[in-house]
Coordinates of C-alpha atoms in Angstrom, one line a residue:
M1 CA -7.0 -23.0 -7.0
A2 CA -3.4 -24.0 -6.9
L3 CA -0.1 -22.4 -6.1
H4 CA 2.2 -22.2 -9.1
A5 CA 5.8 -21.0 -9.7
G6 CA 6.4 -19.3 -13.0
D7 CA 9.1 -20.3 -15.5
A8 CA 12.6 -19.0 -14.7
S9 CA 13.0 -15.4 -15.7
A10 CA 16.1 -13.9 -17.3
D11 CA 17.8 -13.4 -13.9
G12 CA 16.9 -16.9 -12.7
G13 CA 14.0 -15.8 -10.4
R14 CA 10.5 -17.1 -10.3
I15 CA 7.1 -15.5 -9.7
P16 CA 5.0 -17.6 -7.4
F17 CA 1.3 -16.9 -8.0
R18 CA -2.2 -18.2 -7.4
H19 CA -4.5 -18.5 -10.4
Y20 CA -8.3 -18.2 -9.9
S21 CA -10.8 -18.9 -12.7
I22 CA -14.2 -20.4 -13.3
P23 CA -13.5 -23.7 -11.3
E24 CA -12.6 -21.6 -8.3
G25 CA -15.9 -19.6 -8.5
L26 CA -15.4 -16.7 -10.8
P27 CA -18.4 -16.1 -13.1
H28 CA -16.2 -15.6 -16.1
E29 CA -12.5 -16.0 -16.9
N30 CA -12.2 -12.5 -18.5
V31 CA -11.5 -10.2 -15.5
K32 CA -11.9 -6.5 -16.5
T33 CA -11.7 -4.4 -13.3
L34 CA -10.8 -4.8 -9.6
A35 CA -11.5 -2.8 -6.4
Q36 CA -11.4 -3.2 -2.6
T37 CA -14.0 -2.0 -0.1
V38 CA -13.1 -0.8 3.4
D39 CA -14.0 -4.3 4.9
G40 CA -11.1 -5.8 2.9
R41 CA -13.1 -7.7 0.4
L42 CA -11.9 -7.8 -3.2
W43 CA -14.5 -7.1 -6.0
I44 CA -14.0 -8.5 -9.4
G45 CA -15.7 -7.2 -12.5
T46 CA -15.9 -9.8 -15.3
S47 CA -17.6 -10.3 -18.7
A48 CA -20.4 -12.2 -17.0
G49 CA -21.0 -10.2 -13.8
L50 CA -19.6 -9.0 -10.5
S51 CA -18.0 -11.3 -7.9
V52 CA -16.7 -10.6 -4.4
F53 CA -13.8 -12.5 -2.8
N54 CA -13.5 -12.8 1.0
G55 CA -10.1 -14.5 0.9
I56 CA -11.6 -17.9 0.7
T57 CA -14.6 -18.0 -1.6
F58 CA -16.0 -16.1 -4.5
D59 CA -19.7 -15.0 -4.4
D60 CA -21.7 -13.6 -7.3
V61 CA -23.6 -10.4 -6.9
V62 CA -27.2 -10.5 -8.1
F63 CA -28.3 -7.5 -10.2
E64 CA -31.9 -6.8 -9.2
G65 CA -34.2 -7.3 -12.2
L66 CA -31.7 -8.6 -14.7
S67 CA -32.5 -12.0 -16.3
S68 CA -28.9 -12.5 -17.5
A69 CA -25.4 -11.5 -16.4
A70 CA -24.1 -8.1 -17.1
S71 CA -20.6 -7.4 -18.3
V72 CA -18.8 -5.2 -15.7
Y73 CA -16.0 -2.9 -16.9
E74 CA -15.6 -0.2 -14.2
I75 CA -16.1 -0.3 -10.4
E76 CA -15.3 2.3 -7.7
A77 CA -15.3 1.7 -3.9
L78 CA -16.3 4.6 -1.7
P79 CA -15.2 5.2 1.9
D80 CA -18.7 4.3 3.3
G81 CA -18.3 0.8 2.0
S82 CA -20.6 1.1 -1.0
L83 CA -19.5 0.2 -4.6
W84 CA -20.5 1.9 -7.9
V85 CA -20.6 -0.4 -10.9
A86 CA -20.7 0.4 -14.6
T87 CA -21.9 -2.3 -17.0
E88 CA -22.0 -2.7 -20.7
S89 CA -25.5 -1.8 -22.0
R90 CA -27.1 -2.5 -18.5
G91 CA -26.5 0.9 -16.9
V92 CA -25.0 2.0 -13.6
W93 CA -25.5 0.1 -10.3
L94 CA -25.0 0.7 -6.6
V95 CA -23.9 -2.2 -4.4
Q96 CA -24.5 -1.9 -0.7
G97 CA -23.9 -5.0 1.4
D98 CA -24.4 -7.7 -1.2
Q99 CA -27.4 -6.1 -3.0
A100 CA -27.1 -4.3 -6.4
V101 CA -29.7 -1.8 -7.4
Q102 CA -30.2 1.0 -10.0
P103 CA -30.8 4.1 -7.9
F104 CA -31.1 6.5 -10.9
P105 CA -33.1 5.5 -14.0
A106 CA -31.6 8.3 -16.0
L107 CA -28.3 6.4 -15.9
A108 CA -29.8 3.2 -17.3
G109 CA -28.6 3.9 -20.9
E110 CA -25.3 5.7 -20.0
H111 CA -21.9 4.2 -20.8
I112 CA -19.8 5.4 -17.8
H113 CA -16.1 5.1 -18.4
R114 CA -14.9 6.3 -15.0
F115 CA -16.1 7.1 -11.5
V116 CA -14.2 9.7 -9.4
A117 CA -15.1 10.6 -5.8
W118 CA -14.0 14.1 -5.1
Q119 CA -14.9 15.8 -1.8
D120 CA -18.7 15.4 -1.5
T121 CA -19.3 14.7 -5.2
L122 CA -19.2 11.5 -7.2
Y123 CA -18.3 12.3 -10.8
M124 CA -19.4 9.8 -13.5
F125 CA -17.6 10.4 -16.8
G126 CA -19.6 9.2 -19.8
T127 CA -18.7 9.4 -23.5
E128 CA -20.6 12.6 -24.2
K129 CA -21.5 14.0 -20.8
V130 CA -20.4 14.0 -17.2
W131 CA -22.8 13.3 -14.4
K132 CA -22.4 14.6 -10.9
L133 CA -24.0 13.1 -7.8
D134 CA -24.1 15.2 -4.6
M135 CA -23.5 12.5 -2.1
G136 CA -25.1 14.6 0.7
T137 CA -28.4 15.5 -1.0
Q138 CA -28.3 12.6 -3.6
Q139 CA -29.1 15.2 -6.3
L140 CA -28.0 14.1 -9.8
T141 CA -27.0 16.6 -12.5
N142 CA -25.3 16.3 -15.9
A143 CA -23.5 18.5 -18.5
R144 CA -22.3 17.8 -22.0
Y145 CA -18.6 18.2 -22.7
R146 CA -17.9 21.5 -24.6
Y147 CA -14.7 21.5 -26.7
A148 CA -12.9 24.8 -27.3
I149 CA -13.6 26.6 -30.6
G150 CA -11.3 25.3 -33.4
T151 CA -10.8 21.9 -31.8
P152 CA -10.6 19.0 -34.3
E153 CA -13.4 16.5 -34.3
G154 CA -12.9 14.0 -31.4
S155 CA -14.3 10.5 -30.9
G156 CA -15.7 10.9 -27.4
I157 CA -14.4 10.7 -23.9
V158 CA -12.9 7.3 -22.9
S159 CA -11.3 8.1 -19.5
A160 CA -11.0 10.9 -16.9
D161 CA -9.5 11.8 -13.6
I162 CA -9.2 14.7 -11.1
A163 CA -5.7 15.9 -10.1
S164 CA -4.8 16.5 -6.4
D165 CA -5.4 20.3 -6.9
G166 CA -9.0 19.6 -8.1
T167 CA -8.3 20.2 -11.8
V168 CA -10.5 17.9 -14.0
W169 CA -9.0 16.2 -17.0
V170 CA -10.7 14.1 -19.6
L171 CA -9.3 11.8 -22.3
D172 CA -10.8 11.8 -25.8
G173 CA -10.1 8.6 -27.8
R174 CA -8.7 10.7 -30.7
L175 CA -7.6 14.0 -29.3
G176 CA -5.9 12.8 -26.1
P177 CA -6.0 14.5 -22.7
G178 CA -7.8 17.8 -22.2
R179 CA -8.1 20.1 -19.2
V180 CA -11.6 21.2 -18.2
T181 CA -11.6 24.9 -17.5
A182 CA -13.7 26.8 -15.0
D183 CA -16.4 27.5 -17.6
G184 CA -16.7 23.8 -18.5
T185 CA -14.7 24.0 -21.8
V186 CA -12.3 21.2 -22.6
Q187 CA -8.9 22.4 -24.0
F188 CA -6.7 19.9 -25.8
H189 CA -3.1 20.3 -26.9
A190 CA -3.1 21.1 -30.6
D191 CA -0.3 18.6 -31.5
L192 CA -2.2 15.6 -30.3
A193 CA -4.9 15.5 -33.0
R194 CA -2.3 14.1 -35.5
M195 CA -2.1 10.8 -33.6
E196 CA -4.0 7.7 -34.7
V197 CA -7.8 7.7 -34.2
R198 CA -9.3 6.1 -31.1
S199 CA -5.9 5.0 -29.7
W200 CA -6.0 6.9 -26.4
R201 CA -7.1 4.6 -23.5
F202 CA -6.6 5.6 -19.9
L203 CA -5.9 8.7 -17.8
R204 CA -4.8 8.7 -14.1
F205 CA -3.0 11.1 -11.8
D206 CA -0.6 10.1 -9.1
M207 CA -0.6 11.6 -5.5
Y208 CA 2.0 14.1 -6.5
G209 CA -0.1 15.7 -9.2
T210 CA 1.5 14.1 -12.3
G211 CA -0.8 12.8 -15.0
W212 CA -0.2 9.5 -16.8
V213 CA -1.9 8.5 -20.0
T214 CA -1.8 5.4 -22.2
H215 CA -1.9 5.3 -26.0
Q216 CA -2.7 1.8 -27.3
R217 CA -0.1 1.8 -30.1
E218 CA 2.7 3.8 -28.4
G219 CA 2.7 3.2 -24.6
L220 CA 2.7 5.3 -21.4
Y221 CA 3.0 9.1 -21.5
R222 CA 3.7 11.5 -18.6
L223 CA 1.3 14.5 -18.7
A224 CA 2.5 18.0 -17.9
A225 CA 0.3 20.8 -16.5
D226 CA 0.2 22.5 -19.9
G227 CA -1.1 19.4 -21.7
T228 CA 2.2 18.4 -23.3
L229 CA 3.2 14.7 -23.1
E230 CA 6.4 12.7 -22.8
L231 CA 6.6 9.1 -23.8
V232 CA 8.3 7.1 -21.0
L233 CA 7.4 3.5 -21.8
Q234 CA 6.9 2.0 -25.2
A235 CA 4.2 -0.6 -25.0
N236 CA 2.0 -2.0 -27.8
G237 CA -1.4 -2.7 -26.4
A238 CA -1.1 -0.4 -23.4
E239 CA -4.5 0.3 -21.7
H240 CA -5.3 0.2 -17.9
I241 CA -3.1 2.1 -15.4
C242 CA -2.6 1.3 -11.7
V243 CA -1.1 4.1 -9.6
T244 CA 0.7 3.3 -6.3
P245 CA 2.9 5.6 -4.1
D246 CA 6.1 4.1 -5.7
R247 CA 5.2 3.1 -9.2
I248 CA 3.0 3.2 -12.2
A249 CA 1.8 -0.2 -13.6
V250 CA 0.5 -0.4 -17.1
A251 CA -1.6 -3.4 -18.3
S252 CA -0.9 -4.4 -21.9
G253 CA -2.9 -7.1 -23.6
R254 CA 0.2 -8.0 -25.6
L255 CA 3.2 -7.3 -23.4
G256 CA 1.9 -8.1 -19.9
G257 CA 2.3 -5.7 -17.0
L258 CA 4.8 -2.9 -17.5
M259 CA 6.2 -0.9 -14.5
W260 CA 7.6 2.6 -14.1
D261 CA 9.5 3.5 -10.9
L262 CA 8.4 6.9 -9.6
Q263 CA 11.4 7.4 -7.4
K264 CA 14.1 6.4 -9.9
Q265 CA 12.2 7.6 -12.9
A266 CA 13.1 4.5 -14.7
P267 CA 11.4 1.3 -15.9
L268 CA 11.2 -1.8 -13.7
A269 CA 11.1 -5.5 -14.8
P270 CA 7.8 -6.3 -16.4
L271 CA 5.3 -8.9 -15.4
N272 CA 4.8 -11.1 -18.4
E273 CA 5.2 -14.7 -19.7
Q274 CA 9.0 -14.1 -20.0
S275 CA 9.2 -13.4 -16.3
G276 CA 7.1 -16.3 -15.3
M277 CA 3.5 -15.1 -15.6
P278 CA 0.9 -17.5 -17.1
T279 CA -0.3 -15.0 -19.7
N280 CA 0.5 -11.6 -21.3
R281 CA -3.3 -10.9 -21.8
I282 CA -3.6 -8.5 -18.9
N283 CA -6.7 -6.2 -18.6
C284 CA -6.0 -4.5 -15.2
L285 CA -3.7 -4.4 -12.2
F286 CA -4.6 -3.6 -8.6
R287 CA -2.6 -3.2 -5.3
D288 CA -4.8 -3.8 -2.3
K289 CA -4.4 -2.0 1.1
E290 CA -2.5 -5.1 2.5
G291 CA 0.1 -4.8 -0.3
N292 CA -1.0 -7.7 -2.4
T293 CA -0.8 -7.5 -6.2
W294 CA -3.9 -8.7 -8.2
I295 CA -3.9 -9.0 -11.9
G296 CA -7.0 -9.3 -14.0
T297 CA -6.4 -11.2 -17.2
Q298 CA -8.4 -12.6 -20.1
D299 CA -7.6 -16.0 -18.5
G300 CA -8.7 -15.4 -14.9
L301 CA -7.5 -13.6 -11.8
I302 CA -3.9 -13.8 -10.6
Q303 CA -2.6 -13.1 -7.1
L304 CA 1.2 -12.6 -6.8
V305 CA 2.1 -14.7 -3.7
N306 CA 5.6 -13.7 -3.0
P307 CA 7.3 -10.6 -4.6
G308 CA 10.7 -12.0 -3.5
V309 CA 13.5 -10.4 -1.6
E310 CA 14.7 -6.9 -2.5
H311 CA 18.1 -5.6 -1.3
V312 CA 18.1 -1.8 -1.1
M313 CA 21.5 -0.2 -0.5
E314 CA 20.9 3.5 -1.3
S315 CA 18.3 6.2 -1.6
A316 CA 18.7 9.2 -3.8
G317 CA 22.4 8.7 -3.8
Q318 CA 22.7 8.4 0.0
P319 CA 24.1 5.1 1.2
L320 CA 21.8 3.2 3.6
V321 CA 24.4 2.0 6.1
E322 CA 24.5 1.7 9.9
L323 CA 20.7 1.3 9.9
Q324 CA 18.6 1.4 13.0
G325 CA 15.2 0.7 11.6
V326 CA 12.7 0.7 8.7
S327 CA 9.0 1.5 9.0
T328 CA 6.0 2.6 7.0
A329 CA 4.0 5.7 7.9
A330 CA 0.2 6.1 7.5
D331 CA 0.7 8.0 4.2
G332 CA 2.5 5.0 2.7
S333 CA 6.0 6.5 2.8
I334 CA 8.8 4.2 3.9
W335 CA 11.4 5.6 6.4
T336 CA 14.7 4.3 7.5
L337 CA 16.8 5.4 10.5
S338 CA 20.6 5.8 9.8
R339 CA 23.2 6.8 12.4
S340 CA 25.0 8.9 9.7
E341 CA 22.0 10.4 7.8
G342 CA 19.2 10.7 10.4
L343 CA 15.7 9.9 9.4
V344 CA 15.6 9.1 5.6
R345 CA 12.5 8.6 3.5
V346 CA 13.3 5.8 1.0
A347 CA 10.0 5.9 -0.9
P348 CA 8.1 7.2 -2.6
R349 CA 10.3 10.3 -2.8
P350 CA 13.6 10.8 -0.9
A351 CA 13.6 13.2 2.1
T352 CA 15.5 13.5 5.4
F353 CA 14.9 14.8 8.9
Q354 CA 17.7 15.7 11.3
P355 CA 16.9 18.3 14.1
G356 CA 20.6 18.8 14.9
D357 CA 24.1 17.8 14.1
D358 CA 24.4 16.0 17.4
A359 CA 21.2 14.0 17.1
R360 CA 21.6 10.4 18.0
W361 CA 18.7 8.2 16.8
T362 CA 18.1 4.7 18.2
A363 CA 14.8 3.4 16.9
L364 CA 11.8 3.8 14.6
I365 CA 8.5 2.6 16.0
N366 CA 5.1 1.9 14.4
G367 CA 2.7 2.8 17.1
Q368 CA -0.6 0.9 17.6
D369 CA -2.3 4.3 17.2
D370 CA -1.3 4.1 13.5
A371 CA 1.4 6.8 13.9
L372 CA 5.1 6.5 13.2
Y373 CA 7.5 7.4 16.0
A374 CA 11.3 7.9 16.3
I375 CA 13.5 7.8 19.3
E376 CA 16.4 10.2 19.7
R377 CA 18.6 10.1 22.8
R378 CA 17.0 13.3 24.3
A379 CA 13.5 13.1 22.9
W380 CA 10.9 11.1 21.0
Y381 CA 9.2 12.3 17.8
K382 CA 5.9 11.6 15.9
Y383 CA 5.6 11.7 12.1
A384 CA 3.0 14.3 10.9
A385 CA 2.9 14.2 7.1
D386 CA 4.9 15.2 4.1
A387 CA 8.3 14.6 5.7
A388 CA 7.4 16.6 8.9
W389 CA 8.2 15.3 12.4
Q390 CA 6.8 16.7 15.7
R391 CA 8.5 16.5 19.1
V392 CA 6.4 14.5 21.6
G393 CA 8.5 14.8 24.8
A394 CA 11.8 14.4 26.5
L395 CA 13.6 11.1 27.0
D396 CA 16.7 9.9 28.9
N397 CA 18.8 7.8 26.6
A398 CA 16.1 5.3 25.5
V399 CA 17.4 2.7 23.1
S400 CA 14.2 1.0 21.9
G401 CA 10.5 0.7 22.7
V402 CA 6.9 0.5 21.6
V403 CA 3.9 2.8 21.5
D404 CA 0.3 1.6 22.3
A405 CA -3.0 2.6 20.8
N406 CA -3.3 5.5 23.3
G407 CA 0.0 7.0 22.3
V408 CA 1.7 5.9 25.5
G409 CA 5.4 4.9 25.0
F410 CA 7.2 2.0 26.7
F411 CA 10.9 2.5 26.3
K412 CA 13.9 0.5 27.2
R413 CA 16.7 2.3 29.1
V414 CA 20.0 1.1 30.5
D415 CA 18.4 0.2 33.9
G416 CA 14.9 -0.8 33.0
L417 CA 11.7 -0.6 31.0
Y418 CA 9.8 2.7 31.5
R419 CA 6.3 4.0 30.7
Y420 CA 6.2 7.5 29.1
E421 CA 3.1 9.6 28.8
A422 CA 2.9 12.3 26.1
D423 CA 3.0 14.9 28.9
G424 CA 6.5 13.8 29.9
E425 CA 5.6 11.7 33.0
E426 CA 7.7 8.6 33.4
D427 CA 7.2 5.4 35.4
M428 CA 9.5 2.3 35.7
L429 CA 7.7 -1.0 34.9
L430 CA 10.6 -3.4 35.1
G431 CA 14.2 -3.0 36.3
W432 CA 17.4 -4.8 35.8
M433 CA 21.0 -4.6 36.8
P434 CA 23.5 -2.4 34.8
G435 CA 24.8 -4.4 31.8
E436 CA 21.8 -6.9 31.8
G437 CA 19.6 -4.8 29.5
V438 CA 21.0 -6.6 26.5
Y439 CA 18.8 -9.6 27.6
Y440 CA 15.5 -7.7 27.6
E441 CA 13.3 -6.3 24.8
P442 CA 9.6 -5.2 24.8
A443 CA 6.8 -5.7 22.3
L444 CA 3.0 -5.3 22.0
T445 CA 0.6 -8.0 21.1
P446 CA -2.0 -7.3 18.4
D447 CA -4.6 -6.7 21.2
G448 CA -2.4 -4.2 23.0
R449 CA -0.8 -6.4 25.8
L450 CA 2.8 -5.6 26.7
I451 CA 5.2 -8.6 26.4
V452 CA 8.9 -8.7 27.2
W453 CA 11.7 -11.1 26.2
E454 CA 13.4 -11.6 29.5
N455 CA 16.6 -13.6 29.2
G456 CA 15.2 -16.7 27.5
R457 CA 11.6 -16.4 28.6
L458 CA 8.6 -14.5 27.4
I459 CA 6.5 -12.6 29.9
D460 CA 3.3 -10.7 29.9
I461 CA 3.5 -7.6 32.1
D462 CA 0.9 -5.1 33.4
K463 CA 1.6 -1.9 31.4
Q464 CA -0.5 0.4 33.5
R465 CA 1.0 2.9 36.0
S466 CA 2.9 1.2 38.9
P467 CA 0.6 0.4 41.9
D468 CA 1.4 1.9 45.3
T469 CA 2.6 -1.6 46.5
G470 CA 5.5 -1.5 44.0
I471 CA 4.5 -5.1 42.9
R472 CA 3.6 -5.4 39.3
A473 CA 1.5 -8.3 37.9
M474 CA 3.2 -10.4 35.3
Q475 CA 2.7 -13.8 33.7
V476 CA 5.3 -16.2 32.2
L477 CA 4.1 -17.2 28.7
A478 CA 6.9 -19.4 27.6
E479 CA 10.5 -20.4 28.6
Y480 CA 13.4 -21.3 26.4
P481 CA 16.3 -22.4 28.6
A482 CA 18.6 -23.0 25.7
L483 CA 18.4 -19.3 24.8
R484 CA 19.3 -17.9 28.2
G485 CA 22.4 -15.7 28.3
V486 CA 22.0 -14.6 24.7
G487 CA 21.5 -11.0 24.0
V488 CA 18.3 -10.0 22.2
R489 CA 18.3 -7.5 19.4
A490 CA 14.6 -7.3 18.5
L491 CA 11.2 -8.8 19.4
T492 CA 7.8 -8.5 17.7
M493 CA 4.5 -10.4 17.4
D494 CA 2.8 -10.2 14.0
S495 CA -0.8 -10.1 13.1
D496 CA -1.0 -14.0 13.0
R497 CA 0.5 -14.0 16.6
R498 CA 3.8 -15.4 15.5
I499 CA 6.6 -14.2 17.7
W500 CA 9.8 -13.1 15.9
V501 CA 13.0 -12.8 17.9
S502 CA 16.5 -11.7 16.7
L503 CA 19.3 -12.8 19.0
Q504 CA 22.9 -11.8 19.0
G505 CA 25.0 -14.3 17.1
R506 CA 22.0 -16.6 16.5
G507 CA 20.1 -14.9 13.7
L508 CA 16.3 -14.8 13.4
F509 CA 13.8 -17.1 15.2
C510 CA 10.1 -17.5 14.5
I511 CA 8.1 -19.0 17.3
Q512 CA 4.5 -20.3 16.7
D513 CA 2.5 -22.7 18.8
G514 CA 5.6 -23.7 20.8
N515 CA 7.6 -24.5 17.7
V516 CA 10.8 -22.6 16.9
L517 CA 11.8 -22.0 13.3
F518 CA 15.4 -20.8 12.6
L519 CA 15.6 -18.2 9.8
L520 CA 18.6 -16.1 8.4
P521 CA 21.0 -17.8 10.9
D522 CA 24.1 -16.1 9.6
L523 CA 22.9 -12.5 9.8
E524 CA 22.9 -10.0 12.7
I525 CA 19.4 -8.5 12.5
D526 CA 19.0 -5.2 14.4
R527 CA 15.3 -4.4 13.8
L528 CA 12.1 -6.2 12.8
T529 CA 9.0 -4.6 11.4
Q530 CA 5.9 -6.1 9.8
L531 CA 5.1 -4.4 6.5
N532 CA 1.8 -5.7 5.2
D533 CA 2.1 -9.5 5.2
S534 CA 6.0 -9.3 5.1
L535 CA 8.5 -9.1 7.9
M536 CA 11.3 -6.6 7.1
A537 CA 14.6 -7.4 8.7
V538 CA 17.1 -4.5 8.9
E539 CA 20.7 -5.6 8.7
A540 CA 23.1 -2.9 10.1
H541 CA 25.8 -3.1 7.4
D542 CA 24.4 -3.9 4.0
G543 CA 20.9 -2.5 3.7
L544 CA 17.5 -4.1 4.0
H545 CA 16.4 -7.7 3.7
A546 CA 12.6 -8.5 3.3
Y547 CA 11.4 -11.9 4.3
T548 CA 7.9 -13.0 3.5
F549 CA 6.5 -15.7 5.8
R550 CA 3.9 -18.0 4.1

């Protein structure tokens, strides 16, 4: 495996990527499908079997009782860590741990195009019938598709999905998408029968309830609730669809990877040979939970290494100026904090939160309890879901802080660092003279320790309630005399235990193993937040700057 940089694209950029194939351990170069289990491992379905990647090595999965490799074209990871696998002419398999078995002999001859886990049922959509597995009782049932009277002859179901409201849709290769009614009848839109035979390929719903369908000759269609379709991307060879909170990605075996922005309702730059990819022969695309992009091609597996720097200046027509932070919530939404606009959701769909005209926001905080918090001068708030924020408790002019895994806040005020319980009780941990707060900034380590940048040195401080003696245990971790007397804007330790410090007039520093790396020296960085494997620096005057450390 080697790191490559693609050819220069039209705008002069490059796409760095890693290319994995048979020499790196894949069983076959034709990668058909991808999935990720809860343990973080990536599963790769190929023309010659199933492989699992742990970040370093590829291991083949043995299919019990098979004398030769099976071609894998569909896999589905479940929350319990198991994996369902559909093969060509070799039946359906269940992978638990690293063992693959056939739990249901009745499925041995079935061609399953799509697995969908919905509530307590696993749906397995075949060409002529749908199988349903009750995951509690392990009872397996099936039913043939019944087309409404007067429907033209179809060519069989090739894909399916379940919308967020529980509505089941199937995709006939000739008739297009059809809604499954309460009595099990499939209803198709009458105008779709005129289109070319066996050209419909994939059906997927996004998290907002919108359906997306690919037609191999025409491209990507948006599906309305009444079954009507709108062509949004022309793409010869369009097949597989990957849905993320902010975009739709379409794999085309001829044009590469085509992108549709859900927020802007507009196409994005494609991933193809012209933009630096090694091939246009793409079978599937996958975004893992860490934010990495994986592309299965007919020439191996591609991992995009660095998506580059994106400069965002507005959201839904609102200028992103005077920013105080950017963070990602548990539901995948990205929020910024603006002095003028309040809390603004940038993606996937614009939204705002402002409890009052006189609200003065100072910080966004990703708590170690996996919740998103925001500090306002009189209170602190916790993000619930769907653009809703809940008040946690009162504050007294806090300007920054962190929240640990227990939901306890550690907030910086003008005279010191304070501990705040959700019940409103406060406790001073570290004090300083008026005007000296500019030299102090708190952060939490990945294991929950409280560290503080204290005027040129880094200290570890006891974050529990103050002892009766008034003396708090602390330890000096490192000292940087050359950085004394310089105001600190932001401090964080990332998942690889690198320390990132933004200092006034000095730009951004990265400290690792005692070494100091200078980054973005000419910018005043107000806030730092780790988004997946990238560090997002928020510049107060001209939007967002994303820096990926490799």
